[in-house]
mmCIF file of C-alpha atoms in Angstrom:
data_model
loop_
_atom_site.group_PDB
_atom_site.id
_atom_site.type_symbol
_atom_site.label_atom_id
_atom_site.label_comp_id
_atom_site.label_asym_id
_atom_site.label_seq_id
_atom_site.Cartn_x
_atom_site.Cartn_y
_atom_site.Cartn_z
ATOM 1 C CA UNK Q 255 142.400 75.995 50.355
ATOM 2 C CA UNK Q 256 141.370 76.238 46.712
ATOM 3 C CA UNK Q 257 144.434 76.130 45.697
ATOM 4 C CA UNK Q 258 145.269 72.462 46.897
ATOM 5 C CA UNK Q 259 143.443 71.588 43.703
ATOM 6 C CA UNK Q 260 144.730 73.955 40.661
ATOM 7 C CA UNK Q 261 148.096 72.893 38.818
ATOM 8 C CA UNK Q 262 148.503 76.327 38.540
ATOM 9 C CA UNK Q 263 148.448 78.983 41.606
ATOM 10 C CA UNK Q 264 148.072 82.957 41.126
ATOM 11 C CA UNK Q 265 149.205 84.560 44.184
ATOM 12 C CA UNK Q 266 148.476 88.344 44.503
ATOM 13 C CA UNK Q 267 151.690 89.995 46.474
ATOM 14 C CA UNK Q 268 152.660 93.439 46.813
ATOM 15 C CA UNK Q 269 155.801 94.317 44.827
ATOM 16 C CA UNK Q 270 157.697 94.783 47.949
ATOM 17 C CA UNK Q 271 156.873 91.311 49.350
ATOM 18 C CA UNK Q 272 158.289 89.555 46.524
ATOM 19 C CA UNK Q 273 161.442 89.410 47.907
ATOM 20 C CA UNK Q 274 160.430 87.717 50.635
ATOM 21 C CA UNK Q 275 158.008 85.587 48.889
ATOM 22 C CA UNK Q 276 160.750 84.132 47.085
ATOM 23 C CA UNK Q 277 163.096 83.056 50.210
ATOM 24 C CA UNK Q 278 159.690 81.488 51.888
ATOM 25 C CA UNK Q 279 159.448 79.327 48.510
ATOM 26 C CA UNK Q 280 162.898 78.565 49.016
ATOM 27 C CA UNK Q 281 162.731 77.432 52.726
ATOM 28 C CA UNK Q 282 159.671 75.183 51.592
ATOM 29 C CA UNK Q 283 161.916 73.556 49.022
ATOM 30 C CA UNK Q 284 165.217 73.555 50.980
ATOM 31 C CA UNK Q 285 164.582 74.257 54.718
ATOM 32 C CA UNK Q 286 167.300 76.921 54.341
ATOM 33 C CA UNK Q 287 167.194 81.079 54.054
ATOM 34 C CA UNK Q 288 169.902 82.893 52.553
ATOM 35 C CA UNK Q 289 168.607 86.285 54.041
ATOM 36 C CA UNK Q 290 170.953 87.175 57.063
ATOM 37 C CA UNK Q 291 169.997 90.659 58.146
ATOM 38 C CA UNK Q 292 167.560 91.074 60.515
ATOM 39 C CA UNK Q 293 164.837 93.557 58.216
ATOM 40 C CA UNK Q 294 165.039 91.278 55.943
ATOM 41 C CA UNK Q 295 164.591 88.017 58.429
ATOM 42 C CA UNK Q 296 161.904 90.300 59.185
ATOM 43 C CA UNK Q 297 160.169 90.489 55.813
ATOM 44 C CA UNK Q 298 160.109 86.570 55.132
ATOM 45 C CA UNK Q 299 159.002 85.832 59.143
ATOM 46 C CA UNK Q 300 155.699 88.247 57.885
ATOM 47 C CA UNK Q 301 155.367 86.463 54.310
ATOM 48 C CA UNK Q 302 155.402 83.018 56.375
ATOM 49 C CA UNK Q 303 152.436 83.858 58.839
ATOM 50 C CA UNK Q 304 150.309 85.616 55.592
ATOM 51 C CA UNK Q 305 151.131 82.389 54.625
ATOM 52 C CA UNK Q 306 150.738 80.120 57.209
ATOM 53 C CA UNK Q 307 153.810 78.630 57.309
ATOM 54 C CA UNK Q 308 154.713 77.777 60.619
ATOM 55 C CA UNK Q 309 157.847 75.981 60.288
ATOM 56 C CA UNK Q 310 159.544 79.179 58.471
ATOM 57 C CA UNK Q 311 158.637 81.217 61.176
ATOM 58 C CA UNK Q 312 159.636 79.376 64.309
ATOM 59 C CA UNK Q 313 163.118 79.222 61.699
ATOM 60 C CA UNK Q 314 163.300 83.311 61.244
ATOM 61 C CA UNK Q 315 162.202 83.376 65.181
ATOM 62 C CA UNK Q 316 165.456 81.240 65.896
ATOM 63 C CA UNK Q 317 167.900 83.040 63.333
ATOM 64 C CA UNK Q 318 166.365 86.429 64.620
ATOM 65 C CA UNK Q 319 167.120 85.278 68.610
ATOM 66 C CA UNK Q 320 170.522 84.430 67.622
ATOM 67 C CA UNK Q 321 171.832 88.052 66.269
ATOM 68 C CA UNK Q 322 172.874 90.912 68.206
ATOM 69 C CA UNK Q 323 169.770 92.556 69.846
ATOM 70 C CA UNK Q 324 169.394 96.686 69.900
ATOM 71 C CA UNK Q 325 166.939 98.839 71.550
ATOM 72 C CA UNK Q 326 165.231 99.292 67.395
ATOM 73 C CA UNK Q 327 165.223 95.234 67.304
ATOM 74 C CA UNK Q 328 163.979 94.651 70.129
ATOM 75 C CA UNK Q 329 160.878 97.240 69.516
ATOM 76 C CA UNK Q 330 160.228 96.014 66.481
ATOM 77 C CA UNK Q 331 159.926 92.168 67.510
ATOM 78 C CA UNK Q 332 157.497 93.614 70.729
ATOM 79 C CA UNK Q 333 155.539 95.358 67.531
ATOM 80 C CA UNK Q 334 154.905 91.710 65.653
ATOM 81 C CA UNK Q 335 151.352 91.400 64.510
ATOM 82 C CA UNK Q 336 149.364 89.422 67.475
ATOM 83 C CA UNK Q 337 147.877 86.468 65.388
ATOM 84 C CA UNK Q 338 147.826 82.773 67.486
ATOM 85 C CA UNK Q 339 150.005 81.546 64.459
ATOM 86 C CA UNK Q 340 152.490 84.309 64.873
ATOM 87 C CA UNK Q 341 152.140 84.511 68.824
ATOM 88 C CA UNK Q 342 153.220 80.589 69.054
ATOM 89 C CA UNK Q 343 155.952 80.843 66.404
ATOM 90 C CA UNK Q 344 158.029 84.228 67.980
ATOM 91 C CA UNK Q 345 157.541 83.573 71.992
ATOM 92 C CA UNK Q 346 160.702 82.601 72.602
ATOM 93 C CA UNK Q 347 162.025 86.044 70.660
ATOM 94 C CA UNK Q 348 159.843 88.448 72.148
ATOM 95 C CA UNK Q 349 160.689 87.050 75.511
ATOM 96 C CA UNK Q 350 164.234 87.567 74.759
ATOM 97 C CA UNK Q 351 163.567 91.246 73.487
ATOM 98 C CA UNK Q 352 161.774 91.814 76.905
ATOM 99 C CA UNK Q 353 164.379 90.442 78.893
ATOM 100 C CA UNK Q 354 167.019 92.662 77.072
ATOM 101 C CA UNK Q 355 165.107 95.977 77.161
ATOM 102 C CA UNK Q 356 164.958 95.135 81.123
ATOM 103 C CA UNK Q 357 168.354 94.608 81.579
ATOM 104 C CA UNK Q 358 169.553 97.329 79.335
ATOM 105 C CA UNK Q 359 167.341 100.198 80.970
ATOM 106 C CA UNK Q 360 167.308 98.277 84.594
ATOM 107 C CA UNK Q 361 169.093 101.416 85.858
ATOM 108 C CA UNK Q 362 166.386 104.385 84.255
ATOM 109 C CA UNK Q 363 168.203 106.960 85.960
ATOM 110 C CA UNK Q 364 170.731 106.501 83.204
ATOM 111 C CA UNK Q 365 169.005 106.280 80.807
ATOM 112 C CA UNK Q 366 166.240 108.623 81.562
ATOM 113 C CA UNK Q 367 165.913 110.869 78.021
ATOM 114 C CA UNK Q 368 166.395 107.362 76.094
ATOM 115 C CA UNK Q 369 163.528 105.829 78.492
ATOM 116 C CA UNK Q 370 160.686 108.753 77.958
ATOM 117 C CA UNK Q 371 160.835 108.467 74.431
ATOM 118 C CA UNK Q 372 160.056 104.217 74.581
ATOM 119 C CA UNK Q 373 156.741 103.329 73.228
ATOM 120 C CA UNK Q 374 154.076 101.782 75.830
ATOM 121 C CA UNK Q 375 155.516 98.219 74.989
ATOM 122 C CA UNK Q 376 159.239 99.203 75.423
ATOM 123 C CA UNK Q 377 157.774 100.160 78.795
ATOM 124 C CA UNK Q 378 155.922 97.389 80.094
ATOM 125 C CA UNK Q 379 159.196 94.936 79.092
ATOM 126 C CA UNK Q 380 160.911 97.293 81.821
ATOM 127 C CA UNK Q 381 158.259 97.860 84.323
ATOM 128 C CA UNK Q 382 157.631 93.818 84.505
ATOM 129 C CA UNK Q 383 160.905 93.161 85.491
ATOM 130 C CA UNK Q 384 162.352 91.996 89.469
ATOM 131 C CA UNK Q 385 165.250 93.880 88.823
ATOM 132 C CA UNK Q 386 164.675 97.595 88.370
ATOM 133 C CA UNK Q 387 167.287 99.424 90.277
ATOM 134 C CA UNK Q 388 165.281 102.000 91.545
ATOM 135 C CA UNK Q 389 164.882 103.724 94.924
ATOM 136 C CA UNK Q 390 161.297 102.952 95.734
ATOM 137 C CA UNK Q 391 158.229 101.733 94.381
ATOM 138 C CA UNK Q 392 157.280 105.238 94.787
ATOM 139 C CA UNK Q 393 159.513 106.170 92.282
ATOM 140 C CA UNK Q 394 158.196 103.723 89.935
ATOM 141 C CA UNK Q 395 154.787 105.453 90.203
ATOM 142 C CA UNK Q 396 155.799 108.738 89.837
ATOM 143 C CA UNK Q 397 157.825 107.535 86.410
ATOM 144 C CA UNK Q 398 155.056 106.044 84.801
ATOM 145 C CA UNK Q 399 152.892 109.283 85.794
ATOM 146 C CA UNK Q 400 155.689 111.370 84.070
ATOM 147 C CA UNK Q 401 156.212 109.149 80.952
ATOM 148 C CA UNK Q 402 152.385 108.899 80.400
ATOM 149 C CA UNK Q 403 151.538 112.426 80.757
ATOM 150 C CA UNK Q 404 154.388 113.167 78.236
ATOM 151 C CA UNK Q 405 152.975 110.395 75.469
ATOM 152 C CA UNK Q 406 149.600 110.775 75.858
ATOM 153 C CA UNK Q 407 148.584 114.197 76.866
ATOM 154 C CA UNK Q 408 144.769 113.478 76.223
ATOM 155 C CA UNK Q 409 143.394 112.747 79.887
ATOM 156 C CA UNK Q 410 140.908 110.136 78.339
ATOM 157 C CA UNK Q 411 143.852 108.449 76.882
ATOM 158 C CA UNK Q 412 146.036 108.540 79.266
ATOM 159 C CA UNK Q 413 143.209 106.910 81.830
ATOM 160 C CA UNK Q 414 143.085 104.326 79.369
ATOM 161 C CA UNK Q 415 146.498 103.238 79.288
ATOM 162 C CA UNK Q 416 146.721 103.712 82.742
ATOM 163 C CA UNK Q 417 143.750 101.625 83.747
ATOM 164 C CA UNK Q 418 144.241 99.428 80.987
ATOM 165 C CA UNK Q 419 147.840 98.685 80.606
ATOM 166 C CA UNK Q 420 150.372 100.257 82.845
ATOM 167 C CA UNK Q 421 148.541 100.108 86.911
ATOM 168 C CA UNK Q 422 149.062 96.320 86.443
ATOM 169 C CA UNK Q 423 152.881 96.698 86.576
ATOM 170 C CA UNK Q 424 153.312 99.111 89.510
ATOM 171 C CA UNK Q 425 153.688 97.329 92.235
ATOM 172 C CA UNK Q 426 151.353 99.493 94.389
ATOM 173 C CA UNK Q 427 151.589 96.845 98.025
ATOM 174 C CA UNK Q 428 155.627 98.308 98.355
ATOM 175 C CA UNK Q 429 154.720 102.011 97.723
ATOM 176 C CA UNK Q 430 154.502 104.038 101.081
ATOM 177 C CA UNK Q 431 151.251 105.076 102.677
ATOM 178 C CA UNK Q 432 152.101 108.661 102.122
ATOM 179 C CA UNK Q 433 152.264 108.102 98.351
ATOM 180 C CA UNK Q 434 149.434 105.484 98.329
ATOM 181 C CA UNK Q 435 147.344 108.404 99.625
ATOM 182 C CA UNK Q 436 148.057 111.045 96.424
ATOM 183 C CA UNK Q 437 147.185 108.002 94.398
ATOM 184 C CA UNK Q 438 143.503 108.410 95.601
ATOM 185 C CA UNK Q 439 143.245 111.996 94.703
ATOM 186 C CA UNK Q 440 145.024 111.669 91.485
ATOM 187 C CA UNK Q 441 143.062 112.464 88.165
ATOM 188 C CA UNK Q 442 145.653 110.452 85.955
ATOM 189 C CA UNK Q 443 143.646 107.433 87.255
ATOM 190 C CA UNK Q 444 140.165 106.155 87.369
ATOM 191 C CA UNK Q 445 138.957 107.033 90.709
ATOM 192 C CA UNK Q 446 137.107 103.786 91.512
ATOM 193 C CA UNK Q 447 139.778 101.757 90.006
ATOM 194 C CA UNK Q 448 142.870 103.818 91.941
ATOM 195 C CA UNK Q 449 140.698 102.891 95.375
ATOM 196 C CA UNK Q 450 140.320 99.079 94.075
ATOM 197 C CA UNK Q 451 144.489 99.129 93.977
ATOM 198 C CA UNK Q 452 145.049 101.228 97.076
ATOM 199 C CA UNK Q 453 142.860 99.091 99.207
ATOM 200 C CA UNK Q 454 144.968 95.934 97.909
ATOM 201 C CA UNK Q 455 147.786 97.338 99.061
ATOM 202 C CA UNK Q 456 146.825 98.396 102.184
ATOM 203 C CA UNK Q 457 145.578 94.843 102.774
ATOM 204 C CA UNK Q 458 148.515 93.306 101.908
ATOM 205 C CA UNK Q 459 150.423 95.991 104.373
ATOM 206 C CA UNK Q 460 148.438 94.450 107.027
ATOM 207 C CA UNK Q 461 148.659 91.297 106.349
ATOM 208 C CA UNK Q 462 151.588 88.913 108.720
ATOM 209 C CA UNK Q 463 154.990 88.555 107.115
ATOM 210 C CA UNK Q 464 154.466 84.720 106.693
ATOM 211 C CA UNK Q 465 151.246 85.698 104.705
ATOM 212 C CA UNK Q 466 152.852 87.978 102.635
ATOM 213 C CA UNK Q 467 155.019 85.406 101.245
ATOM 214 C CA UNK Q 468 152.423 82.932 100.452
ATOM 215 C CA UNK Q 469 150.685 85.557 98.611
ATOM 216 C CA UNK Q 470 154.132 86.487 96.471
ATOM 217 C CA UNK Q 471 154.516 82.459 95.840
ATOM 218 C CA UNK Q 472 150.592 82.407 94.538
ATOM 219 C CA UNK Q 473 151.384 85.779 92.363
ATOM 220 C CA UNK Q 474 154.333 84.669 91.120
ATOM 221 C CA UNK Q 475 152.321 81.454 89.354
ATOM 222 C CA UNK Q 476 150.604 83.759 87.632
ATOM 223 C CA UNK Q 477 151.308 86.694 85.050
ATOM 224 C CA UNK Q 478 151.271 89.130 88.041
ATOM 225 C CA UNK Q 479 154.371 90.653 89.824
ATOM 226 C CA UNK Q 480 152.811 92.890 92.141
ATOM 227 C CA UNK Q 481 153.216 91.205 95.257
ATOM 228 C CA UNK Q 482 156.503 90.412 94.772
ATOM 229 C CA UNK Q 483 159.667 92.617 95.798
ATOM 230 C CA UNK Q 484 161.914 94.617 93.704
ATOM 231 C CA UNK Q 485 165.283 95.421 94.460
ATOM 232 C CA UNK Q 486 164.794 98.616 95.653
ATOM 233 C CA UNK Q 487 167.872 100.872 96.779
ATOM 234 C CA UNK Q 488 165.668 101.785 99.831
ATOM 235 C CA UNK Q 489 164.663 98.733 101.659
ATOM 236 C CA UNK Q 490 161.033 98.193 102.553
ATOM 237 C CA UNK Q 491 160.527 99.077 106.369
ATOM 238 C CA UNK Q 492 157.106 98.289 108.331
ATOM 239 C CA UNK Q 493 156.491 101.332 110.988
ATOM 240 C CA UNK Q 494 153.761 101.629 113.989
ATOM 241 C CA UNK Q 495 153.280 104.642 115.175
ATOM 242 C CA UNK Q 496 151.798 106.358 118.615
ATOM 243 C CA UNK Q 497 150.787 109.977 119.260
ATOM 244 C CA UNK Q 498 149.717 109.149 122.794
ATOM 245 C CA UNK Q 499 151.308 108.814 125.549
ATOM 246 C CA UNK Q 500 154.403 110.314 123.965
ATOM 247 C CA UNK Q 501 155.426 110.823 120.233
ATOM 248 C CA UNK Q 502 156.975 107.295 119.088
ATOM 249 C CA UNK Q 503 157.419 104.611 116.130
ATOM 250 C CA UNK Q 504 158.499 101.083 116.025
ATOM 251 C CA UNK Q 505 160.685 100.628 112.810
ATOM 252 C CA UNK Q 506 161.278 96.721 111.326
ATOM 253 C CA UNK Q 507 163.900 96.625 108.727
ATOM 254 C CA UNK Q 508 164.426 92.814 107.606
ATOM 255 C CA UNK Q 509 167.474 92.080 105.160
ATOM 256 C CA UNK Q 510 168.064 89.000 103.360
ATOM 257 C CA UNK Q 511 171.856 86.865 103.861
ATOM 258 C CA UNK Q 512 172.984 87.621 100.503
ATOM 259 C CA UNK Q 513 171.977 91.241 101.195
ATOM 260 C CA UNK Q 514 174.282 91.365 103.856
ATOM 261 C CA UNK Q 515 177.181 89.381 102.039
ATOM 262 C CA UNK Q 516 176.683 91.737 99.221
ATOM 263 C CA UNK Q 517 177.535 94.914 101.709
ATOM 264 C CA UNK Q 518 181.315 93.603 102.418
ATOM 265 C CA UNK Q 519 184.004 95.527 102.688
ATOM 266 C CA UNK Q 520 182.465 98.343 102.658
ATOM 267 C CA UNK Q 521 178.885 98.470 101.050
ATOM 268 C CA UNK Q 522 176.012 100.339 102.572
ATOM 269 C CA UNK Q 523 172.160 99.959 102.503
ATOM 270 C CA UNK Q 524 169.294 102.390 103.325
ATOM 271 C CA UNK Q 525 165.846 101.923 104.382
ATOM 272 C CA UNK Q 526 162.985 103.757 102.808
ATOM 273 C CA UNK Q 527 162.151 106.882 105.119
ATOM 274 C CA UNK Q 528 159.499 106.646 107.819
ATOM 275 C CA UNK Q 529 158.447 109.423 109.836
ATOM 276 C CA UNK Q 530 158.152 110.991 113.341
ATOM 277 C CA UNK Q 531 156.964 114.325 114.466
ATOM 278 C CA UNK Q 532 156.449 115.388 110.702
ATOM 279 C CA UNK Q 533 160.026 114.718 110.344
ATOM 280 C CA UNK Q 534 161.620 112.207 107.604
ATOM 281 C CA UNK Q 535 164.247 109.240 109.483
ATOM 282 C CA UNK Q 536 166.000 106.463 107.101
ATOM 283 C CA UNK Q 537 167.998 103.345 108.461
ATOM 284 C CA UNK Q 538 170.981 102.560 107.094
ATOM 285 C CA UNK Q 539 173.202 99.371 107.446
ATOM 286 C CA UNK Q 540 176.824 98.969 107.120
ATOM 287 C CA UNK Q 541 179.807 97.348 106.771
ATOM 288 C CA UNK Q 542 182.826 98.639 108.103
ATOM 289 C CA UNK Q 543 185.783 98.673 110.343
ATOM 290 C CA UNK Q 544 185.429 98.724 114.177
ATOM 291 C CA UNK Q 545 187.165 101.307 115.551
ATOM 292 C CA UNK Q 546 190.693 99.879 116.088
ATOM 293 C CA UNK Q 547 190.501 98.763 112.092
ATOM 294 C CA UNK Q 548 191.240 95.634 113.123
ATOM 295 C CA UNK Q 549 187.971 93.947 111.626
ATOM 296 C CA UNK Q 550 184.761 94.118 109.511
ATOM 297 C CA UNK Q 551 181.707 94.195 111.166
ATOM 298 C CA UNK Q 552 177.996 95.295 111.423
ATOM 299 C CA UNK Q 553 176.803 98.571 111.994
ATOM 300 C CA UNK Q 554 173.463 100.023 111.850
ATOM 301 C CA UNK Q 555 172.816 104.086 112.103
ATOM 302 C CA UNK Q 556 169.606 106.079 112.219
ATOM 303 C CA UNK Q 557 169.470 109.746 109.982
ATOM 304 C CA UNK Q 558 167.259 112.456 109.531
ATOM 305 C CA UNK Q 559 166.859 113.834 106.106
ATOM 306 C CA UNK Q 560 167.640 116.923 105.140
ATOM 307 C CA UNK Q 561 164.935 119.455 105.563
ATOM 308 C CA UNK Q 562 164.245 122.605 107.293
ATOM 309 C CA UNK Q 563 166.493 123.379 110.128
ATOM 310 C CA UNK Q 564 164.664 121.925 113.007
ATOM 311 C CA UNK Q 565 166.528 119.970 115.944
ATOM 312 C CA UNK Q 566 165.202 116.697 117.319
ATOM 313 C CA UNK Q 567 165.890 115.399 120.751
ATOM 314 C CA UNK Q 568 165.371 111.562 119.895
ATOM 315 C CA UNK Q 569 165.915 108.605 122.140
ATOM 316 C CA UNK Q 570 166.454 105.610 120.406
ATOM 317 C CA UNK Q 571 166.932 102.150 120.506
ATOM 318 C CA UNK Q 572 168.572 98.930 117.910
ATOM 319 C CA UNK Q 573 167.250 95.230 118.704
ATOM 320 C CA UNK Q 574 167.394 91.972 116.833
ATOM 321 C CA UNK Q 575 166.048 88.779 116.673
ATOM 322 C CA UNK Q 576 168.312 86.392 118.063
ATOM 323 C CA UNK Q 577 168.816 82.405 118.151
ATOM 324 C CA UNK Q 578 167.517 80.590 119.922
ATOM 325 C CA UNK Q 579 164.892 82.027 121.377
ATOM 326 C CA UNK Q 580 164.547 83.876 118.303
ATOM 327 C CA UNK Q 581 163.032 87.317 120.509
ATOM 328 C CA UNK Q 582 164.150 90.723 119.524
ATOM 329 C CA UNK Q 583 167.352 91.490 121.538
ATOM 330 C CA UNK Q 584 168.271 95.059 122.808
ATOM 331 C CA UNK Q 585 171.346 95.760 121.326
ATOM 332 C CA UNK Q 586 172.287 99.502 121.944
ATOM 333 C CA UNK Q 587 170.276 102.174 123.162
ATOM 334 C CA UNK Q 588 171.054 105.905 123.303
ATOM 335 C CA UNK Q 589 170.030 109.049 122.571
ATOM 336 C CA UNK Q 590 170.957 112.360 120.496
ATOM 337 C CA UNK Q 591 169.833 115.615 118.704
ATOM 338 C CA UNK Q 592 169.264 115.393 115.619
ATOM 339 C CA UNK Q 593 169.702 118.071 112.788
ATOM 340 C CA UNK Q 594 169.044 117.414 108.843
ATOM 341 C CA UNK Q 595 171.411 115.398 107.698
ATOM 342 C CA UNK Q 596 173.040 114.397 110.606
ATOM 343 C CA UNK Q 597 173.101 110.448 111.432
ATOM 344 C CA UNK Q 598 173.686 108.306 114.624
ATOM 345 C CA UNK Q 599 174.249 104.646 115.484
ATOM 346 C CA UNK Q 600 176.692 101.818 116.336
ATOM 347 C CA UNK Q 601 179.877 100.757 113.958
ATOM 348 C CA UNK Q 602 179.544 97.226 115.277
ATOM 349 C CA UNK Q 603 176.040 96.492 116.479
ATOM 350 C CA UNK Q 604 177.032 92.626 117.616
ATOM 351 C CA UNK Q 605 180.418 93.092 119.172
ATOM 352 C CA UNK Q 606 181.549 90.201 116.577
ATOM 353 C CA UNK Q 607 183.622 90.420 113.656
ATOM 354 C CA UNK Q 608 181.819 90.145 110.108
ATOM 355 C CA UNK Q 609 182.976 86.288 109.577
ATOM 356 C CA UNK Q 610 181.297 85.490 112.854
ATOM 357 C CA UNK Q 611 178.071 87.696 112.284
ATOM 358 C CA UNK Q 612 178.108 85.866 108.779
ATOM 359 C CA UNK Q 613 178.867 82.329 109.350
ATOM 360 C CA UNK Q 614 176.612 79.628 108.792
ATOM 361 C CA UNK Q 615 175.976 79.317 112.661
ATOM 362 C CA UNK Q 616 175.311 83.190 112.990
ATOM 363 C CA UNK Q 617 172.968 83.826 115.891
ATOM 364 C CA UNK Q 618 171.315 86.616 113.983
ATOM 365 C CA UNK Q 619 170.174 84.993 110.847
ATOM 366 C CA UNK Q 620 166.511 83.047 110.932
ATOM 367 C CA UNK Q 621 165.804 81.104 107.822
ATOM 368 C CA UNK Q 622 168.396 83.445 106.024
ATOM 369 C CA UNK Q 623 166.857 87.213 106.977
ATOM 370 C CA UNK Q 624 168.729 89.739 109.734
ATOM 371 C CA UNK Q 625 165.258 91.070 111.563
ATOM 372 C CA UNK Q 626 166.244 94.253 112.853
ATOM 373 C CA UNK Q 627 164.193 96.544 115.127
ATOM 374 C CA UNK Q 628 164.733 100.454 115.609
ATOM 375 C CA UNK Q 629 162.543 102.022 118.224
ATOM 376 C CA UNK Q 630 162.878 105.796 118.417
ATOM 377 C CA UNK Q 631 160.782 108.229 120.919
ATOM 378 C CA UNK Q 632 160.541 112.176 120.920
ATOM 379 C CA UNK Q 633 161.759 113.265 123.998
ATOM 380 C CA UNK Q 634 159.800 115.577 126.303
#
């Protein structure tokens, strides 16, 4: 710099960066700020990386990450200026003001009014996170549809972002075929690229269980999440289906140990819907009483969702895998009519209590996931 050899240095500011100016002279001298708030933390973090003075800024970075955050905070440190001085210095506090937006809007049902009006980067903090509580994946797609139409109602924009910035973090391999299928026709996105994501996903659909998990280890090296599972309130489900000889699907729910602790005394979890005969079914799994209350155990129950008034004759049947042949076992098999809304199944699917079904030497747990089967046939 020129400056390294003048005894006397002119620097041009703006009159409101003097402030600032001043504290960064004083850190230089002193190593010490007497600024507290965080606008004005703010003011003297910029001043340092015009000035190129790293050491202040990884300082305001560390005084910032220690107050209180709030949605405005956190926005503002995701709106820093991008330069590699600035990127290295504040890391560590835009990580923290990503992992705070997620965990403060992790539920967006809640929050839904407060969630629209984020800007794209509030967004993405949310959207990249494992722990969304949301139903589906599908629901994540239709959100990000909803909140982009709504902030960018220029179709050329919105493709943009789309394309650009927001198709990265849905995680399109967990959304259902039924929904992967409007993606296709939809204008929002970039037809070529929407059948470059779809046909990912469909891959990964097909691919073995044991594969799928390699490919979620590989992913999760990387910056990517899309391979990897959320914790949705509706469980992931792999289906087959027949039309011939006779109306039928083959439903896998698997749920992880801690899952299942989680549901005690008296939790609940539902699958995603599949569908036979054009008509929606869910799993759900529960813990409960048997029917002389005298224990917990496991019980798993098939329902048709509520639509139209149609009645189903259904037979159906529960298996799981079981030590140590580790086969599915039929478990309970039965049959019933079905009207929307209406549910059927077993209160304890094992005959055991829940500390047996649970215990370490559990029959029905295989490297820590409960593989259950449902198999359910339309009846002639």
């Amino acid at each position: 710099m020129r400056e390294s050899e003048q005894r006397h240095v002119t620097l041009r500011i703006n009159a409101s960066e003097e402030a600032a100016l001043m504290e960064l002279l004083n850190f230089i001298y002193s190593n010490t700020l007497s600024v507290t708030t965080a606008p004005a933390l703010l003011d003297v973090l910029m001043a340092a990386d015009k000035f190129e003075v790293a050491s202040c800024m990884r300082y305001c970075s560390q005084l910032l990450r220690n107050l209180p955050m709030t949605p405005e905070s956190a926005l503002l440190y995701l709106d820093l200026p991008s330069s590699v001085l600035m990127g290295e210095a504040v890391q560590p506090l835009t990580d923290a003001a990503k992992q705070y937006l997620a965990a403060r809007y992790k539920d967006m049902t809640k929050f839904q009014e407060e969630v629209m009006a984020l800007p794209l980067a509030g967004i993405e903090a949310i959207l990249s996170s494992d722990d969304l509580q949301i139903a589906s994946e599908d629901a994540v797609y239709d959100f990000v549809l909803k909140w982009a139409r709504a902030q960018y109602p220029k179709l050329e924009e919105r493709r943009e972002v789309l394309g650009s910035r927001l198709a990265r973090f849905i995680r399109f391999p967990y959304m259902t075929c039924r929904k992967l299928k409007k993606v296709l026709t939809c204008n929002d996105f970039d037809h070529d690229a929407a059948s470059k994501l779809v046909l990912e996903a469909l891959f990964f659909k097909a691919e073995a269980p044991h594969r799928q998990r390699s490919l979620a280890v590989e992913e999760s090296a990387t910056m990517n999440r899309r391979f990897i599972e959320r914790a949705y309130k509706y469980r992931p489900v792999k289906v087959v289906e027949f039309e011939l000889p006779r109306q039928q699907c083959v439903v896998y729910l698997d749920l992880k140990k801690e899952e299942c602790a989680n549901l005690f005394p008296s939790g609940r979890v539902y699958s995603q819907a599949f569908h036979l005969g054009g008509q929606g079914f869910f799993l759900s799994a529960h813990c409960n009483m048997d029917q002389q209350s005298s224990f917990h155990c496991f019980g798993l129950f098939l329902g048709m969702q509520e639509k139209g008034s149609l009645s189903f004759a259904v037979d159906y049947e529960f298996a799981a895998r079981s030590k140590p042949t580790e086969e599915f076992v039929s478990k309970y098999k039965g049959n019933y009519t079905f009207t929307g809304g209406k549910a059927v199944g077993y209160r304890n699917l094992f005959a055991i209590p829940w500390t047996s079904f649970m215990a370490e030497d559990s029959l029905y747990f295989i490297n820590g996931i409960l593989h259950l089967r449902a198999e359910l046939t339309i009846r002639q």
